[in-house]
Structure formats: C-alpha cells, structure tokens
Amino acid sequence: MAKMYLNRMIEDPDRTSRLIEIAQSSLQPLLKGAIYYTVPLTLISFFIGLVLAILTALARISSIKPLQLIAGVYVSAIRGTPLLVQLFIIFYGLPTIGIVIDPLPSAIIGFSLNVGAYASEIIRAAILSIPKGQWEAAYSIGMTYSQALKRIILPQASRVSIPPLSNTFISLVKDTSLASLILVTEMFRKAQEIASTNYEFLLLYTEAAIIYWVICFFLSIIQGKIEARLDRYVSR
Amino acid sequence: MSIKIQNISKSFGSFKALDDIHIHIKTGELVALLGPSGSGKTTLLRIIAGLEAADQGSILFGNEDITHIRTKERKVGFVFQHYALFRHMSVFDNVAYGLKVRPRKSRPSKKEIEERVYELLRLVKLEAYANRYPTQLSGGQRQRVALARALAVEPKVLLLDEPFGALDAKVRKDLRRWLRRLHDNFQITSIFVTHDQEEALDVADRVVIMNEGRIEQIGSPEEVYDHPNSPFVYDFLGNVNLFRGRLHKGKLHQGNFQIDAPEFSDAENKTAIGYVRPHDISIEKEENSKDGVSAVIKHIHVVGPIVHLELKRNDTEEYLEAELTKDLYNNLQLKTGEKVFVKPKQLRVFIPEDYTI
C-alpha cells in the first residue's frame, strides 16, 4: 500500500504538486486551530488543573477525614473513567438535566478535572518527599502553615515534580485532540474538516501529527530549562 | 526564661518514650540532656519545642503554661541534628526568613533585617558566605547557619538536637567551645541533646542523664561524673571496671580482693558489684600491701598524655582496664607481659537487686 502511494506520487508529478499545494494551504488553518484552540485549551486547563491538584494533594495529606475522603473519591473517579466518556457526560449528558455548556468551556472543565486528579498524585508525592524537618524548621522560626507551604515546601516540591508534571502536560497537549469530538474546532478537528473535502487523510493527519510533535518538542526543551533553573543550587 | 517540665509522659504505641519527667531549668542555664539512643532525650526536646505533644504533664516558660501553645508561638529557637536548612534559599535568606515572615506590624524594616542578619552572620563567622547556598557549605558551616537562623527570631529558649552529631571530631570540639562562649555572651536559656558524654560534661552547666524514658541523675558535670548515683550513670559516663563479688560486713570480697565498703557495714553475704574507673586503679611493681592483687599486662597503648593498660588478673582470670599518666608510666617502666600489683584507689559498690543493668 505504502509503496503504491509513493509510486503514484513519483509517476504522477501533477499529483505531487497537488499534495504540496494542499499541505501548504492547510498549514494556515491547522496552525490557527493550534494557536486559537489547542494551545490555549492546554494552558488554561493545565493551570486550573494544577491549582485543583495542589488543593487535592493537600486535602489527601491533611488529617481531616472528610477532606481526605472527598479528595480520594475525586481522584479515584477521574482516574477510573475514560477521558472521552467524561467529556461526553459534560457536553452531551448534562444538557439532559438542564445544564448546557458550550464546547470550549466543556473541554476546559473536562481537561482541568483530569489534570487535577493525575497531577494531585504527583504533587502529593513531591510534598511528601520533602523531609519533615523542613516543616518543623519553618514552624520553629515562626511560620504559619500557609507560609511554610508557600515559601518552604512548594518551592522545593516543584523541583521534584517538574519531570512528572511535564509528562502530564505533554499528554494534555495530545489529549486536547479529543475535544474535536465535542465540537471544539481545535487543530485535529480542522484537519478532519479539510480532509473530508479533499480526501487526503494521510497527508492531513500526518501534518497535524507533526505539528503536535513540534509543540511537544519545544515543551520538553522548556522543561529542561526549568529543571536546570530549579536545580541550580541543589546537589543530589 | 526559666523552664519547668512537670510530670511529662509520652508513649508511642506501647513504647513508653518518657515516663514522668520533672526538670526545672533556671534562666540562662545551659543544660545537656544526655543518654543513649532511645532514652527519650530527643522526644523531650521536641515536646519542649512543641514539635511533639506530651500525653500528660505540662511545660512552663517562666510562669506561662505553654503546653498547648503551638511551636510557632513558643518563641523557641530550634537547631536540628541534620540542620534542616532551606535548601532553595541563600544563607542570607535562611537567616532572614524568620523575620521576613512576621506580620507587618511586628516586622522589622528591610534595612533592620539586613543589619540583624549580617550581625548574626558575623557572629557565626559566615558573613562572607551570605550569598552561598546550603549545599555549597561544609557541615560545620551549615550548622552555624542553622544556629544563626534559630537566633535570628530572638528566641527566649534555644533548643539544640544533637547539634554536632554529624560533624567530625575536630569541628565538633571547636563548635562546642564556640557554643559555650556564645551562650556565655547571650545568656539565653539553652537545652541541648547529646549522646556524647564528653560533650555534655565539657559544655553544660548541668547534665540530665536519661535512660529508658526516665531521668537517672541531674547534676553539674563534676557531680555526675564523680558521684554517679546508679550503675547506669557510672557505666554511661566513661569506662568502668566491674568487680562482681560478695559484700560482707563492710567489705567487698572478690577473688583475692578485700575492699572496704564502709557504707555497707551491716550487709550479710550479699551479691554486689564494685565500680572502679580505670584511672582509679593503682599499679605497683612490688607487693607493697596485702590488698593488692597480681595481674599481667596484656596490652599497652598510649594516647597522647594518657596510657591505657589492659591487664589480666591472676586470681580470677578477669580482664581489667587501667589508665595512668605518661609520667607515671615512664617511671614504672612497664612492659607488656610484666607482672604487676593492682588495687582500686576508689570504688563504689552497688547491690544489683536495687538496680537492673
């Protein structure tokens, strides 16, 4: 099959130039989808998810039983069900009981909840990896719980959690493609729309894949930079 | 600020870490909590700091009951065994942070904080290191930063948990002298935990010797060393030779020894143990008195001005340790394998029924 495809391209110069033209003309709408939807959707969901994750992690670490329980059920429910099903419940399911949410907000809610659950485990582990003595030292010089958390524990925990959080972030970039199924016109949906008019599925989906890859490639470079920065003064 | 520790007990599960502890510490005193690991000394210190809650009893700073007050309000400076410096902050920030996080109305100005931090860094001889990070410092330097950090918040009480435990012998000795001088200058009530008897005796005004969650003895270094009130204290503070024998009418009989123990003049044939420090064993080459016992020198090692002898008694085949000054050793011209006569110059007798060792 693959050979046939290539042979046809070589034997038929017209087709080759047609493919190049399609690739060029579709690049702009795809990048638009990425810039207007994929990237903002990722950033907003990740930010909200991270706040949710810190709160959830603190609830799970806390000694207050009801908080532990609520956080535990939340993490278990989100991790135990498929992301696509969650998105469908929010977008297609909730209108049944009168809650109608637009595609983009629906996607943001779904992705944030997801990041919140997965990242909370990362943050919980990172906070627990900071020696108890750091809390005690903070209290002994007169800090409150929130001061100790903000100024002593989280800065140190962030160093530990950057690599696993980057994993979550990169997964999220790719997971945003699922938003295409609840009518968000992000990059992958754009690719589907264009391909449905000219039937060049391989070309367009590959083009979309390459753009995802490039985004994730730059993200991992940024991850490296952040890690190096946080690692400056800390030897292992 | 004086500290009253009143009938403090603490259990971890079924393990009794502290059992009815009473200590009264005077203002400006430097007290050592000394004991083997598991004796409860660190737990007691942590309870005083509020890092651990006691099951019962109360703690008073001055006249104020602080038993139920949280660590952050107790105004204690705490120096941790493994420093617990904030690794993501410079030395300056480590010391400054306790002041920086104060509520606005009691917070000194930025300039005052800076002055205070540099004053403390000068005190711990680290002003050149203000911009370094903890990982760029040696162990001794880190511990001094920890001390400066604890002092920055002007604590009423300074608590130190095995402050020099993780340092090498030379640095440890320097730092404890330095701590003593610091304490003499600041006059801040201080308690430090140690398992090193030499350190406790060297630095502290008073030593609290703890064992299995109880206090064995409290006293000045001289008192506890010269007059231990239990076999445990005897054993814990330095080396000791045990003479297990029978106590009868004021004399301890053991092998060919008959040693006076006048405080037990009415004892009738009781099992007893005599405790003798190695430097309280006299060594003679001739049999000058009939209460000496012959022994053979098995091993000699010289550590600076002190000579340690390992001897084997001819009557009971037991081993003995003795210490003498180099001068005396040179005068006697002792050699390995030589026969000498030994006798205890000073001994303390305990009847084992009263104590379990």
XYZ file of C-alpha atoms in Angstrom:
593
model
C 0.000 0.000 0.000
C 2.663 2.412 1.103
C 4.702 1.571 -1.967
C 1.743 2.179 -4.232
C 1.172 5.551 -2.644
C 4.782 6.565 -3.177
C 4.859 5.147 -6.731
C 1.809 7.131 -7.639
C 3.476 10.279 -6.359
C 6.627 9.711 -8.391
C 4.842 8.655 -11.584
C 2.370 11.491 -11.392
C 4.102 14.865 -10.969
C 0.775 16.641 -11.075
C -0.391 14.741 -8.029
C 2.826 15.584 -6.207
C 2.411 19.266 -6.792
C -1.275 18.966 -5.772
C -0.261 17.372 -2.468
C 2.320 20.061 -1.804
C -0.291 22.685 -2.514
C -2.789 21.077 -0.147
C -0.127 20.773 2.551
C 0.728 24.439 2.170
C -2.802 25.718 2.051
C -3.909 23.601 5.017
C -0.986 24.664 7.156
C -2.515 28.012 7.968
C -5.913 26.691 9.192
C -4.167 23.936 11.152
C -1.839 26.379 12.874
C -4.817 28.616 13.551
C -6.549 25.667 15.212
C -3.425 25.070 17.242
C -2.921 28.693 18.240
C -6.571 29.566 18.897
C -7.684 26.329 20.489
C -5.090 23.625 21.162
C -2.547 25.823 22.946
C -4.972 27.976 24.993
C -7.055 24.909 25.874
C -3.899 23.196 27.101
C -2.579 26.177 29.059
C -5.873 27.105 30.730
C -6.757 23.509 31.599
C -3.291 22.846 32.929
C -3.293 25.955 35.110
C -6.744 25.265 36.594
C -5.843 21.588 36.914
C -2.656 22.420 38.777
C -4.483 24.566 41.336
C -7.008 21.755 41.721
C -4.160 19.264 42.060
C -2.431 21.216 44.842
C -5.695 21.549 46.766
C -6.460 17.860 46.261
C -2.959 16.825 47.323
C -3.184 18.959 50.487
C -6.620 17.508 51.241
C -5.262 13.987 50.918
C -2.280 14.757 53.141
C -4.356 16.624 55.729
C -5.508 14.974 58.904
C -9.139 15.998 58.294
C -11.008 12.811 57.386
C -13.870 14.289 55.282
C -11.375 16.208 53.134
C -9.319 13.077 52.614
C -12.437 11.202 51.584
C -13.697 13.792 49.100
C -10.262 14.108 47.504
C -9.861 10.334 47.402
C -13.204 9.787 45.664
C -12.466 12.565 43.152
C -9.080 11.126 42.195
C -10.449 7.600 42.005
C -13.447 8.582 39.853
C -11.438 10.640 37.366
C -8.642 8.114 37.050
C -11.064 5.235 36.828
C -13.085 6.532 33.863
C -12.037 7.340 30.275
C -11.433 10.989 29.445
C -13.625 10.736 26.365
C -16.530 9.448 28.453
C -16.067 12.338 30.902
C -16.137 14.862 28.053
C -19.284 13.258 26.624
C -21.009 13.360 30.012
C -20.218 17.070 30.371
C -21.123 18.104 26.831
C -23.819 15.651 25.723
C -25.036 14.357 29.067
C -25.501 17.398 31.283
C -27.979 19.180 28.933
C -30.426 16.400 29.820
C -30.663 17.868 33.317
C -30.687 21.415 32.006
C -27.007 22.227 32.253
C -25.867 23.360 28.832
C -22.204 24.252 28.447
C -20.531 25.431 25.253
C -17.940 23.166 23.616
C -14.837 25.093 24.720
C -15.825 25.541 28.396
C -16.903 21.895 28.461
C -13.486 20.867 27.210
C -11.750 23.109 29.759
C -13.813 21.634 32.603
C -13.113 18.080 31.460
C -9.385 18.549 30.971
C -8.926 20.537 34.199
C -10.630 17.866 36.246
C -8.428 15.293 34.593
C -5.167 17.136 35.159
C -6.281 17.883 38.731
C -6.673 14.202 39.521
C -3.496 12.937 37.871
C -1.247 15.810 38.953
C -2.529 15.671 42.537
C -0.783 12.333 42.961
C 2.451 13.825 41.607
C 2.210 16.816 43.923
C 1.258 14.682 46.893
C 4.334 12.521 46.346
C 6.514 15.611 45.853
C 5.291 17.236 49.066
C 5.813 14.007 50.978
C 9.332 13.747 49.582
C 10.327 16.960 51.369
C 11.801 15.989 54.753
C 9.567 16.604 57.772
C 12.399 18.703 59.211
C 11.691 21.419 56.636
C 8.156 21.870 58.013
C 9.451 21.791 61.560
C 12.226 24.268 60.818
C 9.668 26.593 59.246
C 7.354 26.361 62.266
C 10.264 26.825 64.657
C 11.130 30.209 63.145
C 7.519 31.298 63.471
C 5.932 30.498 60.105
C 2.273 29.591 59.744
C 1.110 26.530 57.814
C 0.404 28.513 54.681
C 3.691 30.431 54.900
C 5.618 27.202 55.328
C 3.747 25.641 52.419
C 4.155 28.574 50.070
C 7.713 29.582 50.883
C 9.423 26.405 52.011
C 7.625 23.273 50.883
C 6.151 24.035 47.452
C 9.316 25.653 46.041
C 11.237 22.527 46.925
C 8.457 20.167 45.872
C 8.236 21.868 42.480
C 11.776 20.784 41.686
C 10.869 17.164 42.306
C 7.614 17.358 40.413
C 8.738 19.088 37.208
C 9.578 15.893 35.240
C 6.341 14.034 36.045
C 4.264 17.208 35.636
C 5.829 17.717 32.228
C 4.594 14.257 31.328
C 1.093 15.265 32.312
C 1.392 18.500 30.379
C 2.579 16.814 27.203
C -0.158 14.203 27.497
C -2.644 17.032 27.825
C -1.435 18.674 24.602
C -2.251 15.487 22.742
C -5.432 14.743 24.677
C -6.892 18.053 23.534
C -7.469 16.307 20.198
C -10.352 14.545 21.950
C -12.097 17.916 22.176
C -12.727 17.532 18.441
C -15.410 15.029 19.401
C -17.325 17.633 21.381
C -17.212 20.105 18.512
C -14.250 22.223 19.576
C -12.594 23.354 16.358
C -9.086 22.729 17.559
C -6.300 21.588 15.290
C -7.309 17.966 14.833
C -10.898 18.890 14.018
C -9.572 21.340 11.442
C -7.551 18.522 9.919
C -10.657 16.326 9.799
C -12.697 19.078 8.189
C -10.128 19.760 5.484
C -9.551 16.072 4.824
C -13.277 15.458 4.419
C -13.312 17.875 1.475
C -10.278 16.588 -0.409
C -9.931 13.005 0.950
C -6.185 13.397 1.626
C -6.460 11.815 5.074
C -2.896 10.562 5.298
C -1.462 13.930 4.380
C -3.595 15.996 6.731
C -3.447 13.712 9.754
C 0.315 13.394 9.320
C 0.583 17.152 9.084
C -1.421 17.501 12.315
C 0.752 14.847 13.977
C 3.902 16.755 13.018
C 2.534 19.985 14.498
C 1.697 18.152 17.770
C 5.210 16.757 17.777
C 6.797 20.161 17.233
C 4.749 21.663 20.090
C 5.740 18.831 22.434
C 9.359 19.074 21.332
C 9.503 22.706 22.363
C 7.746 21.881 25.611
C 10.403 19.358 26.531
C 13.100 21.966 25.821
C 11.299 24.354 28.179
C 11.049 21.549 30.754
C 14.813 21.101 30.603
C 15.360 24.826 31.118
C 13.040 24.957 34.139
C 14.685 21.902 35.669
C 18.140 23.381 35.233
C 16.960 26.601 36.849
C 15.435 24.892 39.857
C 18.450 22.614 40.173
C 20.972 25.430 40.271
C 21.884 25.260 43.923
C 20.724 21.822 44.851
C 23.057 18.902 44.683
C 21.590 15.471 44.996
C 13.329 32.470 80.726
C 13.175 29.568 83.140
C 11.659 26.273 82.066
C 9.621 23.955 84.252
C 8.984 20.476 82.951
C 6.338 18.863 85.087
C 5.421 15.206 85.065
C 5.721 14.808 81.298
C 4.943 11.380 79.857
C 4.766 10.243 76.271
C 4.138 6.883 74.633
C 4.483 5.804 71.043
C 2.071 2.896 70.823
C 3.088 0.532 73.594
C 6.571 2.032 73.841
C 6.939 4.391 76.757
C 9.283 7.103 75.481
C 9.038 9.356 78.518
C 7.876 8.429 81.969
C 7.011 11.171 84.443
C 9.800 13.643 83.742
C 10.426 16.590 86.044
C 13.151 19.143 85.366
C 13.477 22.721 86.479
C 15.837 24.800 84.371
C 16.933 28.204 85.587
C 17.078 31.306 83.428
C 20.267 31.472 81.411
C 21.298 27.908 82.162
C 22.901 25.629 79.576
C 21.604 22.126 80.177
C 22.569 18.908 78.423
C 20.132 16.025 78.010
C 22.434 13.053 77.875
C 21.540 9.445 77.252
C 21.869 6.502 74.893
C 19.681 6.327 71.799
C 16.103 5.507 72.677
C 16.394 7.112 76.108
C 13.774 9.741 75.228
C 16.048 12.776 75.229
C 15.149 13.954 71.729
C 11.447 13.327 72.355
C 11.642 15.518 75.440
C 13.365 18.298 73.495
C 10.740 18.089 70.755
C 7.983 18.288 73.337
C 9.577 21.419 74.782
C 9.652 22.877 71.256
C 6.042 21.876 70.595
C 7.002 19.650 67.680
C 5.569 16.719 69.607
C 2.683 16.681 72.068
C 3.033 15.118 75.503
C 0.406 12.606 76.637
C 0.344 14.238 80.043
C 2.135 16.810 82.124
C 2.832 20.462 81.494
C 5.619 22.760 80.405
C 6.060 26.271 81.742
C 8.209 29.025 80.292
C 8.607 31.392 83.213
C 5.140 31.406 84.715
C 3.360 30.858 81.447
C 1.926 27.407 80.743
C 2.801 26.733 77.108
C 1.787 23.067 76.998
C -0.962 23.713 74.464
C 0.663 26.518 72.528
C 1.864 25.784 69.019
C 5.526 25.767 68.041
C 5.313 28.981 66.087
C 4.098 30.905 69.129
C 6.543 29.430 71.625
C 9.457 31.660 70.621
C 11.969 28.858 70.759
C 14.993 28.581 68.535
C 15.466 25.008 67.378
C 18.657 23.639 65.867
C 18.120 20.336 64.121
C 20.527 17.441 64.074
C 20.685 17.459 60.281
C 20.470 21.261 60.083
C 17.203 21.313 58.086
C 18.362 24.412 56.248
C 16.094 25.668 53.493
C 17.955 24.294 50.518
C 16.388 26.571 47.956
C 17.464 29.733 49.772
C 20.760 31.531 50.215
C 22.433 31.652 53.601
C 21.191 35.232 53.977
C 17.582 34.253 53.288
C 17.785 31.260 55.574
C 18.694 33.546 58.453
C 16.386 36.391 57.394
C 13.237 34.388 56.765
C 12.067 34.135 60.340
C 11.961 37.942 60.411
C 10.614 38.379 56.882
C 7.501 36.305 57.522
C 6.435 38.205 60.612
C 3.091 40.004 60.491
C 3.556 43.533 59.161
C 3.228 45.352 62.467
C 5.970 43.399 64.236
C 8.194 43.019 61.198
C 11.441 44.993 61.219
C 12.176 47.149 58.193
C 14.135 45.704 55.316
C 17.217 47.573 56.422
C 16.902 46.414 60.042
C 16.518 42.828 58.884
C 19.631 43.149 56.766
C 21.625 44.608 59.642
C 20.453 41.914 62.009
C 21.245 39.123 59.566
C 24.762 40.416 58.965
C 25.291 40.831 62.684
C 24.375 37.181 63.183
C 26.451 36.035 60.238
C 29.425 37.879 61.718
C 28.756 36.128 64.999
C 28.882 32.714 63.311
C 31.811 33.906 61.148
C 29.956 33.435 57.890
C 29.376 36.979 56.653
C 31.412 36.185 53.524
C 29.011 33.354 52.722
C 25.739 35.300 52.739
C 25.018 34.611 49.093
C 26.026 30.969 49.092
C 23.511 28.149 49.153
C 23.484 25.482 51.866
C 24.802 22.782 49.546
C 27.890 24.883 48.934
C 28.845 24.825 52.609
C 30.642 22.303 54.803
C 28.844 20.527 57.633
C 30.238 22.826 60.305
C 29.287 25.919 58.315
C 25.770 24.606 57.763
C 25.331 24.003 61.458
C 26.427 27.568 62.157
C 23.884 28.861 59.652
C 21.257 26.774 61.454
C 22.299 28.408 64.720
C 22.140 31.889 63.227
C 18.702 31.103 61.811
C 17.491 29.946 65.209
C 18.900 33.041 66.921
C 17.505 35.474 64.339
C 13.989 35.317 65.745
C 15.319 36.307 69.203
C 14.122 33.167 70.938
C 13.564 33.036 74.665
C 14.812 29.481 74.705
C 17.369 27.786 72.457
C 16.934 24.064 71.824
C 19.603 22.026 70.064
C 19.071 18.431 68.953
C 22.441 16.658 68.737
C 23.797 19.825 67.165
C 27.257 18.464 66.475
C 26.356 14.820 65.964
C 27.012 14.763 62.249
C 30.374 16.547 62.339
C 33.893 15.217 62.578
C 35.752 15.201 65.899
C 37.843 18.328 65.402
C 34.998 20.527 64.137
C 32.765 19.178 66.883
C 35.208 20.223 69.545
C 35.658 23.715 68.072
C 31.940 24.229 67.734
C 31.098 23.190 71.245
C 33.642 25.613 72.694
C 32.151 28.224 70.463
C 28.625 27.348 71.612
C 29.749 27.703 75.205
C 31.167 31.188 74.518
C 28.073 32.145 72.560
C 25.912 31.056 75.443
C 28.013 32.997 77.901
C 27.586 36.128 75.780
C 23.876 35.747 75.096
C 22.742 34.236 78.399
C 19.835 32.554 76.672
C 18.358 29.514 78.389
C 19.545 26.587 76.303
C 18.967 22.849 76.242
C 20.948 20.539 74.046
C 20.598 16.852 73.425
C 23.628 14.650 73.032
C 24.682 11.052 73.384
C 28.311 12.102 73.731
C 29.143 12.205 77.430
C 32.345 14.125 76.831
C 30.420 16.834 75.003
C 27.823 17.081 77.770
C 30.406 17.263 80.537
C 32.512 19.740 78.592
C 29.835 22.278 77.700
C 26.876 22.118 80.058
C 26.199 23.854 83.376
C 24.064 20.905 84.344
C 23.650 17.472 82.879
C 20.415 15.480 82.854
C 21.205 11.816 82.345
C 18.338 9.878 80.843
C 17.730 6.192 80.357
C 14.642 4.371 79.068
C 12.411 7.404 79.343
C 13.427 8.263 82.899
C 15.872 10.634 84.496
C 18.763 8.783 86.122
C 20.537 11.776 87.590
C 20.671 15.548 87.366
C 23.715 17.490 88.431
C 26.732 19.527 87.480
C 29.238 17.723 85.247
C 31.533 17.257 88.233
C 28.771 15.861 90.457
C 27.511 13.318 87.967
C 30.986 12.199 86.989
C 32.412 11.921 90.479
C 29.290 10.788 92.286
C 27.136 8.734 89.965
C 24.037 7.612 91.817
C 23.411 4.488 89.792
C 25.348 1.800 87.956
C 23.863 3.107 84.712
C 25.351 6.558 85.202
C 28.667 5.031 86.249
C 28.750 2.962 83.123
C 27.495 5.671 80.796
C 29.913 8.376 81.888
C 33.215 6.896 80.897
C 34.823 3.490 81.172
C 34.433 1.390 84.253
C 35.703 -1.910 85.676
C 33.149 -4.142 87.324
C 34.114 -6.201 90.360
C 31.373 -8.754 90.925
C 31.760 -10.191 94.388
C 30.193 -10.707 97.805
C 29.547 -7.971 100.294
C 30.000 -8.919 103.919
C 30.210 -6.667 106.979
C 31.513 -3.602 105.161
C 33.935 -5.411 102.881
C 33.601 -6.419 99.249
C 35.226 -9.799 98.651
C 36.179 -10.605 95.140
C 38.927 -13.001 94.110
C 41.829 -12.062 96.344
C 40.450 -8.558 96.841
C 39.034 -7.395 100.123
C 37.957 -3.840 99.618
C 36.447 -1.579 102.226
C 32.850 -0.543 101.640
C 32.009 1.125 104.944
C 28.525 2.233 103.876
C 27.500 -1.444 103.815
C 28.769 -2.377 107.304
C 25.618 -4.322 108.132
C 25.470 -6.269 104.859
C 25.398 -10.041 105.282
C 26.922 -12.035 102.469
C 25.212 -10.206 99.646
C 25.998 -10.262 95.940
C 27.359 -6.848 94.989
C 29.253 -5.101 92.253
C 32.085 -2.658 92.737
C 32.553 0.059 90.128
C 36.027 1.413 89.548
C 37.117 3.922 86.931
C 40.271 2.928 85.025
C 42.140 5.945 86.391
C 41.245 4.876 89.944
C 43.261 1.675 89.652
C 46.703 1.929 91.168
C 49.567 -0.057 89.711
C 52.666 -1.099 91.596
C 55.577 -3.292 90.641
C 56.167 -4.609 94.167
C 53.632 -6.139 96.514
C 53.545 -3.244 98.976
C 50.281 -4.031 100.708
C 48.425 -7.257 101.134
C 45.252 -5.975 99.466
C 46.926 -5.691 96.044
C 46.246 -8.386 93.500
C 48.711 -9.634 90.940
C 47.973 -9.184 87.256
C 49.772 -9.446 83.938
C 49.924 -6.578 81.452
C 48.368 -7.833 78.247
C 48.380 -4.711 76.182
C 49.637 -1.140 76.377
C 48.532 1.706 74.215
C 49.494 5.308 74.548
C 47.066 8.050 73.550
C 48.735 11.407 73.997
C 49.419 12.017 77.701
C 47.325 9.025 78.847
C 48.442 5.414 78.850
C 45.802 2.686 78.681
C 46.660 -0.707 80.098
C 44.814 -3.920 79.574
C 45.529 -6.330 82.423
C 44.606 -9.905 83.252
C 44.232 -10.775 86.911
C 45.966 -13.909 88.086
C 43.373 -14.790 90.735
C 40.112 -14.634 88.744
C 41.472 -14.537 85.173
C 39.364 -11.432 84.629
C 40.414 -8.522 82.454
C 40.881 -5.034 83.869
C 41.374 -1.653 82.302
C 43.642 0.908 83.886
C 44.741 4.390 82.930
C 47.794 6.252 84.117
C 49.703 9.344 83.196
C 52.641 9.084 80.872
C 54.994 10.328 83.624
C 53.981 7.549 85.955
C 54.159 5.038 83.143
C 57.691 6.158 82.305
C 58.713 5.990 85.977
C 57.375 2.474 86.364
C 58.898 1.330 83.069
C 56.053 -1.068 82.385
C 56.251 -3.651 79.624
C 53.739 -5.997 78.031
C 53.729 -9.387 79.754
C 55.051 -7.968 83.010
C 53.563 -8.907 86.377
C 52.269 -6.017 88.482
C 50.071 -5.485 91.546
C 46.804 -3.637 91.185
C 44.244 -2.301 93.606
C 41.342 0.115 93.364
C 42.025 3.527 94.870
C 38.361 4.435 94.854
C 35.334 2.281 94.319
C 31.612 2.499 94.549
C 29.523 -0.528 95.468
C 26.002 -1.171 94.207
C 23.836 -4.123 95.159
C 22.306 -5.416 91.943
C 18.861 -6.107 93.480
C 18.383 -2.369 93.705
C 19.245 -1.769 90.115
C 18.902 -3.591 86.884
C 21.712 -3.077 84.479
